[in-house]
Amino acid sequence: MNKELLEIINHFESLGEDFVVGNRNKIKIIPYNDVILNIKSFKVPSFINGVIYRFFRKSKAKRSFIYAKVLKDNNIGTPEPIAFYENKTWLRLLDSYYICEHLEVDYVFKELFNKDIPQLDEILRQFAHFCFKLHEAGIEFLDHSPGNTLIKKRPDGTYDFYLVDLNRMKFHKKMDFTTRMRNLRRITPSEYMVKVISNEYSKLYNKTETEVFEEMWKHNVLFHKKFDRKRQIKKRFNIK
């Protein structure tokens, strides 16, 4: 990491503007030369996890950077990776940071749920092609949720898709049908959207439209039932 970026990390809290502030992590956007940086600050892990990240496992920041490079190598959209930084002692990891180029986009996938978008079907069909390409590359994006896909419209009317929040992935020589469908279980609770995505995905894969929809919808329903149960338990016991 060059001195300018290190200086930005050292003054992270006082620079730029907040983009996302969560319970665990924070994202800020900060001007840097001729680009806008998107810097994700990962929460300091517990002592035990800090030791694990120091000696036995790559930090979330480092994994984000490495996986972004893997996506780029496979021509799969993600904001341009720039660097990562780990603040650590001889014993444990403290805070860490992933730096990429900030993208201005038209939609985050989750925004498709509540907006009247005339091109919705076409976006979903192109998204199916994007997911198929991801799966063909053997990449299982474990956080494939509606908040982690950015959508940008091109001048010719087609759409580019970009994955973010990259620190959890699995890699396969070849992804089987069940793994592919399970990987899409979180993307939308809408049966209509699943039908459109599965219809287009079936054109690219050696399964019928019915087979693709039924497998994708099965995993979708199981996931959202489990999610709703967890939410109700947290609400009941006032767990945040």
mmCIF file of C-alpha atoms in Angstrom:
data_model
loop_
_atom_site.group_PDB
_atom_site.id
_atom_site.type_symbol
_atom_site.label_atom_id
_atom_site.label_comp_id
_atom_site.label_asym_id
_atom_site.label_seq_id
_atom_site.Cartn_x
_atom_site.Cartn_y
_atom_site.Cartn_z
ATOM 1 C CA MET A 1 0.000 0.000 0.000
ATOM 2 C CA ASN A 2 1.408 3.420 -0.917
ATOM 3 C CA LYS A 3 1.877 6.226 1.596
ATOM 4 C CA GLU A 4 -1.129 8.226 0.392
ATOM 5 C CA LEU A 5 -3.526 5.326 0.889
ATOM 6 C CA LEU A 6 -1.969 4.507 4.246
ATOM 7 C CA GLU A 7 -2.486 8.127 5.299
ATOM 8 C CA ILE A 8 -6.155 7.838 4.328
ATOM 9 C CA ILE A 9 -6.513 4.673 6.416
ATOM 10 C CA ASN A 10 -4.820 6.337 9.378
ATOM 11 C CA HIS A 11 -7.344 9.192 9.210
ATOM 12 C CA PHE A 12 -10.307 7.087 8.120
ATOM 13 C CA GLU A 13 -12.739 8.374 10.757
ATOM 14 C CA SER A 14 -12.206 12.054 9.901
ATOM 15 C CA LEU A 15 -12.192 11.825 6.089
ATOM 16 C CA GLY A 16 -14.843 11.548 3.402
ATOM 17 C CA GLU A 17 -18.494 10.788 4.020
ATOM 18 C CA ASP A 18 -20.337 7.824 5.475
ATOM 19 C CA PHE A 19 -21.855 5.542 2.856
ATOM 20 C CA VAL A 20 -22.973 2.624 5.032
ATOM 21 C CA VAL A 21 -22.812 2.504 8.825
ATOM 22 C CA GLY A 22 -23.677 -0.893 10.292
ATOM 23 C CA ASN A 23 -23.400 -2.572 13.658
ATOM 24 C CA ARG A 24 -20.270 -4.435 12.562
ATOM 25 C CA ASN A 25 -18.710 -2.545 9.672
ATOM 26 C CA LYS A 26 -18.561 0.912 8.144
ATOM 27 C CA ILE A 27 -18.149 2.035 4.537
ATOM 28 C CA LYS A 28 -16.960 5.523 3.599
ATOM 29 C CA ILE A 29 -16.435 7.176 0.233
ATOM 30 C CA ILE A 30 -13.309 9.297 -0.006
ATOM 31 C CA PRO A 31 -11.899 11.244 -3.005
ATOM 32 C CA TYR A 32 -8.436 10.116 -4.087
ATOM 33 C CA ASN A 33 -6.672 11.532 -7.146
ATOM 34 C CA ASP A 34 -9.102 11.101 -10.048
ATOM 35 C CA VAL A 35 -11.312 8.418 -8.451
ATOM 36 C CA ILE A 36 -13.634 8.039 -5.508
ATOM 37 C CA LEU A 37 -12.558 5.339 -3.071
ATOM 38 C CA ASN A 38 -15.032 3.030 -1.404
ATOM 39 C CA ILE A 39 -13.381 1.897 1.837
ATOM 40 C CA LYS A 40 -14.903 -0.771 4.049
ATOM 41 C CA SER A 41 -13.703 -0.845 7.632
ATOM 42 C CA PHE A 42 -14.193 -4.219 9.291
ATOM 43 C CA LYS A 43 -14.970 -4.324 12.986
ATOM 44 C CA VAL A 44 -12.187 -5.410 15.321
ATOM 45 C CA PRO A 45 -12.791 -9.154 15.845
ATOM 46 C CA SER A 46 -13.019 -10.798 19.251
ATOM 47 C CA PHE A 47 -9.702 -11.738 20.825
ATOM 48 C CA ILE A 48 -9.922 -15.399 19.775
ATOM 49 C CA ASN A 49 -11.015 -14.549 16.244
ATOM 50 C CA GLY A 50 -8.263 -11.949 16.072
ATOM 51 C CA VAL A 51 -5.685 -14.645 16.835
ATOM 52 C CA ILE A 52 -7.269 -16.927 14.231
ATOM 53 C CA TYR A 53 -7.145 -14.188 11.583
ATOM 54 C CA ARG A 54 -3.563 -13.378 12.524
ATOM 55 C CA PHE A 55 -2.197 -16.898 12.099
ATOM 56 C CA PHE A 56 -4.682 -19.347 10.599
ATOM 57 C CA ARG A 57 -7.169 -17.619 8.349
ATOM 58 C CA LYS A 58 -7.140 -14.706 5.904
ATOM 59 C CA SER A 59 -8.876 -11.585 7.170
ATOM 60 C CA LYS A 60 -12.157 -10.459 5.617
ATOM 61 C CA ALA A 61 -10.341 -7.530 4.024
ATOM 62 C CA LYS A 62 -7.695 -9.745 2.434
ATOM 63 C CA ARG A 63 -10.289 -12.254 1.231
ATOM 64 C CA SER A 64 -12.338 -9.432 -0.281
ATOM 65 C CA PHE A 65 -9.311 -8.242 -2.235
ATOM 66 C CA ILE A 66 -8.290 -11.734 -3.386
ATOM 67 C CA TYR A 67 -11.833 -12.702 -4.393
ATOM 68 C CA ALA A 68 -12.294 -9.431 -6.282
ATOM 69 C CA LYS A 69 -9.225 -10.348 -8.301
ATOM 70 C CA VAL A 70 -10.706 -13.788 -8.996
ATOM 71 C CA LEU A 71 -13.918 -12.187 -10.235
ATOM 72 C CA LYS A 72 -11.958 -9.805 -12.449
ATOM 73 C CA ASP A 73 -9.902 -12.679 -13.857
ATOM 74 C CA ASN A 74 -13.164 -14.375 -14.832
ATOM 75 C CA ASN A 75 -14.614 -11.187 -16.337
ATOM 76 C CA ILE A 76 -17.306 -10.995 -13.665
ATOM 77 C CA GLY A 77 -18.326 -7.555 -12.487
ATOM 78 C CA THR A 78 -17.149 -6.105 -9.198
ATOM 79 C CA PRO A 79 -15.881 -2.610 -8.337
ATOM 80 C CA GLU A 80 -12.202 -2.269 -9.229
ATOM 81 C CA PRO A 81 -10.115 -3.613 -6.307
ATOM 82 C CA ILE A 82 -7.346 -1.277 -5.178
ATOM 83 C CA ALA A 83 -5.841 -2.511 -1.905
ATOM 84 C CA PHE A 84 -6.435 -3.963 1.540
ATOM 85 C CA TYR A 85 -4.868 -3.135 4.877
ATOM 86 C CA GLU A 86 -4.574 -5.064 8.136
ATOM 87 C CA ASN A 87 -3.756 -3.432 11.427
ATOM 88 C CA LYS A 88 -2.331 -6.159 13.638
ATOM 89 C CA THR A 89 -0.081 -6.889 16.567
ATOM 90 C CA TRP A 90 2.308 -9.828 16.859
ATOM 91 C CA LEU A 91 -0.583 -11.788 18.427
ATOM 92 C CA ARG A 92 -3.834 -10.781 16.749
ATOM 93 C CA LEU A 93 -5.593 -8.918 13.990
ATOM 94 C CA LEU A 94 -7.167 -5.608 14.943
ATOM 95 C CA ASP A 95 -9.088 -3.540 12.386
ATOM 96 C CA SER A 96 -8.821 -4.161 8.647
ATOM 97 C CA TYR A 97 -9.871 -2.341 5.477
ATOM 98 C CA TYR A 98 -10.820 -3.208 1.913
ATOM 99 C CA ILE A 99 -10.434 -0.470 -0.694
ATOM 100 C CA CYS A 100 -12.068 -0.459 -4.107
ATOM 101 C CA GLU A 101 -13.273 2.096 -6.616
ATOM 102 C CA HIS A 102 -16.684 3.557 -5.807
ATOM 103 C CA LEU A 103 -19.339 2.942 -8.459
ATOM 104 C CA GLU A 104 -22.344 5.124 -9.206
ATOM 105 C CA VAL A 105 -25.081 2.730 -10.277
ATOM 106 C CA ASP A 106 -28.735 2.798 -11.275
ATOM 107 C CA TYR A 107 -29.991 0.179 -8.850
ATOM 108 C CA VAL A 108 -29.085 -2.129 -6.038
ATOM 109 C CA PHE A 109 -30.902 -5.397 -6.750
ATOM 110 C CA LYS A 110 -33.084 -5.070 -3.638
ATOM 111 C CA GLU A 111 -34.501 -1.812 -5.031
ATOM 112 C CA LEU A 112 -36.173 -3.770 -7.819
ATOM 113 C CA PHE A 113 -38.750 -5.058 -5.327
ATOM 114 C CA ASN A 114 -40.523 -1.784 -4.599
ATOM 115 C CA LYS A 115 -40.130 0.298 -7.748
ATOM 116 C CA ASP A 116 -42.162 0.438 -10.937
ATOM 117 C CA ILE A 117 -39.431 -0.469 -13.414
ATOM 118 C CA PRO A 118 -40.621 -0.982 -17.014
ATOM 119 C CA GLN A 119 -37.460 -2.925 -17.873
ATOM 120 C CA LEU A 120 -37.738 -5.267 -14.870
ATOM 121 C CA ASP A 121 -38.127 -8.475 -16.900
ATOM 122 C CA GLU A 122 -35.149 -7.623 -19.089
ATOM 123 C CA ILE A 123 -33.002 -6.818 -16.040
ATOM 124 C CA LEU A 124 -33.940 -10.171 -14.475
ATOM 125 C CA ARG A 125 -33.184 -12.069 -17.677
ATOM 126 C CA GLN A 126 -29.790 -10.417 -18.027
ATOM 127 C CA PHE A 127 -29.189 -11.114 -14.347
ATOM 128 C CA ALA A 128 -29.844 -14.817 -15.032
ATOM 129 C CA HIS A 129 -27.079 -14.718 -17.653
ATOM 130 C CA PHE A 130 -24.786 -13.041 -15.128
ATOM 131 C CA CYS A 131 -25.484 -15.749 -12.533
ATOM 132 C CA PHE A 132 -24.999 -18.506 -15.086
ATOM 133 C CA LYS A 133 -21.604 -17.051 -16.016
ATOM 134 C CA LEU A 134 -20.673 -16.910 -12.330
ATOM 135 C CA HIS A 135 -21.672 -20.539 -11.836
ATOM 136 C CA GLU A 136 -19.946 -21.711 -14.999
ATOM 137 C CA ALA A 137 -16.743 -20.239 -13.560
ATOM 138 C CA GLY A 138 -17.278 -22.435 -10.477
ATOM 139 C CA ILE A 139 -17.811 -19.459 -8.168
ATOM 140 C CA GLU A 140 -20.301 -19.858 -5.336
ATOM 141 C CA PHE A 141 -20.915 -16.395 -3.899
ATOM 142 C CA LEU A 142 -22.116 -17.200 -0.385
ATOM 143 C CA ASP A 143 -23.529 -13.724 0.298
ATOM 144 C CA HIS A 144 -25.596 -13.669 -2.894
ATOM 145 C CA SER A 145 -28.296 -11.493 -1.342
ATOM 146 C CA PRO A 146 -30.284 -8.625 -2.945
ATOM 147 C CA GLY A 147 -28.152 -5.982 -1.236
ATOM 148 C CA ASN A 148 -24.926 -7.277 -2.764
ATOM 149 C CA THR A 149 -25.586 -6.906 -6.484
ATOM 150 C CA LEU A 150 -25.257 -3.472 -8.094
ATOM 151 C CA ILE A 151 -26.858 -2.756 -11.470
ATOM 152 C CA LYS A 152 -25.706 -0.179 -13.998
ATOM 153 C CA LYS A 153 -27.452 0.539 -17.296
ATOM 154 C CA ARG A 154 -25.266 0.868 -20.362
ATOM 155 C CA PRO A 155 -25.930 3.364 -23.203
ATOM 156 C CA ASP A 156 -27.096 0.507 -25.461
ATOM 157 C CA GLY A 157 -29.822 -0.447 -22.968
ATOM 158 C CA THR A 158 -28.119 -3.567 -21.607
ATOM 159 C CA TYR A 159 -27.105 -3.912 -17.954
ATOM 160 C CA ASP A 160 -23.884 -4.600 -16.093
ATOM 161 C CA PHE A 161 -23.951 -6.348 -12.720
ATOM 162 C CA TYR A 162 -21.383 -5.961 -9.958
ATOM 163 C CA LEU A 163 -20.949 -8.068 -6.825
ATOM 164 C CA VAL A 164 -19.964 -6.462 -3.507
ATOM 165 C CA ASP A 165 -19.370 -7.730 0.040
ATOM 166 C CA LEU A 166 -17.015 -10.359 -1.281
ATOM 167 C CA ASN A 167 -15.367 -12.015 1.711
ATOM 168 C CA ARG A 168 -17.362 -15.286 1.590
ATOM 169 C CA MET A 169 -16.996 -17.489 -1.480
ATOM 170 C CA LYS A 170 -16.438 -21.109 -2.402
ATOM 171 C CA PHE A 171 -14.768 -22.282 -5.577
ATOM 172 C CA HIS A 172 -15.610 -25.424 -7.525
ATOM 173 C CA LYS A 173 -14.177 -27.196 -10.533
ATOM 174 C CA LYS A 174 -17.778 -27.625 -11.609
ATOM 175 C CA MET A 175 -20.968 -26.537 -9.858
ATOM 176 C CA ASP A 176 -23.789 -29.062 -9.825
ATOM 177 C CA PHE A 177 -27.442 -28.190 -10.364
ATOM 178 C CA THR A 178 -28.454 -28.189 -6.700
ATOM 179 C CA THR A 179 -25.553 -25.952 -5.681
ATOM 180 C CA ARG A 180 -26.421 -23.485 -8.442
ATOM 181 C CA MET A 181 -30.065 -23.237 -7.448
ATOM 182 C CA ARG A 182 -29.316 -23.085 -3.724
ATOM 183 C CA ASN A 183 -26.896 -20.236 -4.426
ATOM 184 C CA LEU A 184 -29.817 -18.123 -5.693
ATOM 185 C CA ARG A 185 -32.106 -18.799 -2.736
ATOM 186 C CA ARG A 186 -31.537 -15.409 -1.078
ATOM 187 C CA ILE A 187 -31.786 -13.126 -4.075
ATOM 188 C CA THR A 188 -35.535 -12.392 -3.955
ATOM 189 C CA PRO A 189 -38.657 -13.480 -2.041
ATOM 190 C CA SER A 190 -40.776 -12.765 -5.139
ATOM 191 C CA GLU A 191 -42.143 -15.857 -6.893
ATOM 192 C CA TYR A 192 -42.660 -13.835 -10.062
ATOM 193 C CA MET A 193 -39.014 -12.760 -10.150
ATOM 194 C CA VAL A 194 -37.863 -16.316 -9.514
ATOM 195 C CA LYS A 195 -40.034 -17.480 -12.438
ATOM 196 C CA VAL A 196 -38.451 -14.970 -14.803
ATOM 197 C CA ILE A 197 -34.901 -15.755 -13.643
ATOM 198 C CA SER A 198 -35.474 -19.517 -13.796
ATOM 199 C CA ASN A 199 -37.057 -19.263 -17.243
ATOM 200 C CA GLU A 200 -33.968 -17.546 -18.636
ATOM 201 C CA TYR A 201 -31.498 -19.713 -16.702
ATOM 202 C CA SER A 202 -33.138 -22.860 -18.120
ATOM 203 C CA LYS A 203 -32.310 -21.655 -21.643
ATOM 204 C CA LEU A 204 -28.620 -21.742 -20.725
ATOM 205 C CA TYR A 205 -28.564 -24.992 -18.755
ATOM 206 C CA ASN A 206 -29.454 -28.604 -19.493
ATOM 207 C CA LYS A 207 -32.645 -28.588 -17.431
ATOM 208 C CA THR A 208 -36.238 -27.740 -18.293
ATOM 209 C CA GLU A 209 -37.843 -24.507 -17.143
ATOM 210 C CA THR A 210 -39.996 -26.495 -14.690
ATOM 211 C CA GLU A 211 -36.983 -28.277 -13.194
ATOM 212 C CA VAL A 212 -35.070 -25.027 -12.747
ATOM 213 C CA PHE A 213 -38.003 -23.163 -11.227
ATOM 214 C CA GLU A 214 -38.991 -25.949 -8.837
ATOM 215 C CA GLU A 215 -35.435 -26.417 -7.551
ATOM 216 C CA MET A 216 -34.774 -22.690 -7.237
ATOM 217 C CA TRP A 217 -38.132 -22.003 -5.564
ATOM 218 C CA LYS A 218 -37.730 -24.928 -3.144
ATOM 219 C CA HIS A 219 -34.472 -23.508 -1.779
ATOM 220 C CA ASN A 220 -35.936 -19.996 -1.784
ATOM 221 C CA VAL A 221 -38.924 -21.016 0.341
ATOM 222 C CA LEU A 222 -36.765 -22.952 2.803
ATOM 223 C CA PHE A 223 -34.403 -20.023 3.212
ATOM 224 C CA HIS A 224 -37.105 -17.397 3.756
ATOM 225 C CA LYS A 225 -39.023 -19.581 6.206
ATOM 226 C CA LYS A 226 -35.840 -20.018 8.228
ATOM 227 C CA PHE A 227 -35.100 -16.286 7.954
ATOM 228 C CA ASP A 228 -38.601 -15.365 9.137
ATOM 229 C CA ARG A 229 -38.338 -17.759 12.117
ATOM 230 C CA LYS A 230 -35.047 -16.172 13.174
ATOM 231 C CA ARG A 231 -36.532 -12.694 12.828
ATOM 232 C CA GLN A 232 -39.535 -13.630 14.970
ATOM 233 C CA ILE A 233 -37.279 -15.133 17.674
ATOM 234 C CA LYS A 234 -35.114 -11.992 17.718
ATOM 235 C CA LYS A 235 -38.207 -9.806 17.907
ATOM 236 C CA ARG A 236 -39.727 -11.896 20.694
ATOM 237 C CA PHE A 237 -36.588 -11.777 22.852
ATOM 238 C CA ASN A 238 -35.582 -8.264 21.761
ATOM 239 C CA ILE A 239 -32.329 -9.481 20.247
ATOM 240 C CA LYS A 240 -30.568 -7.059 17.917
#
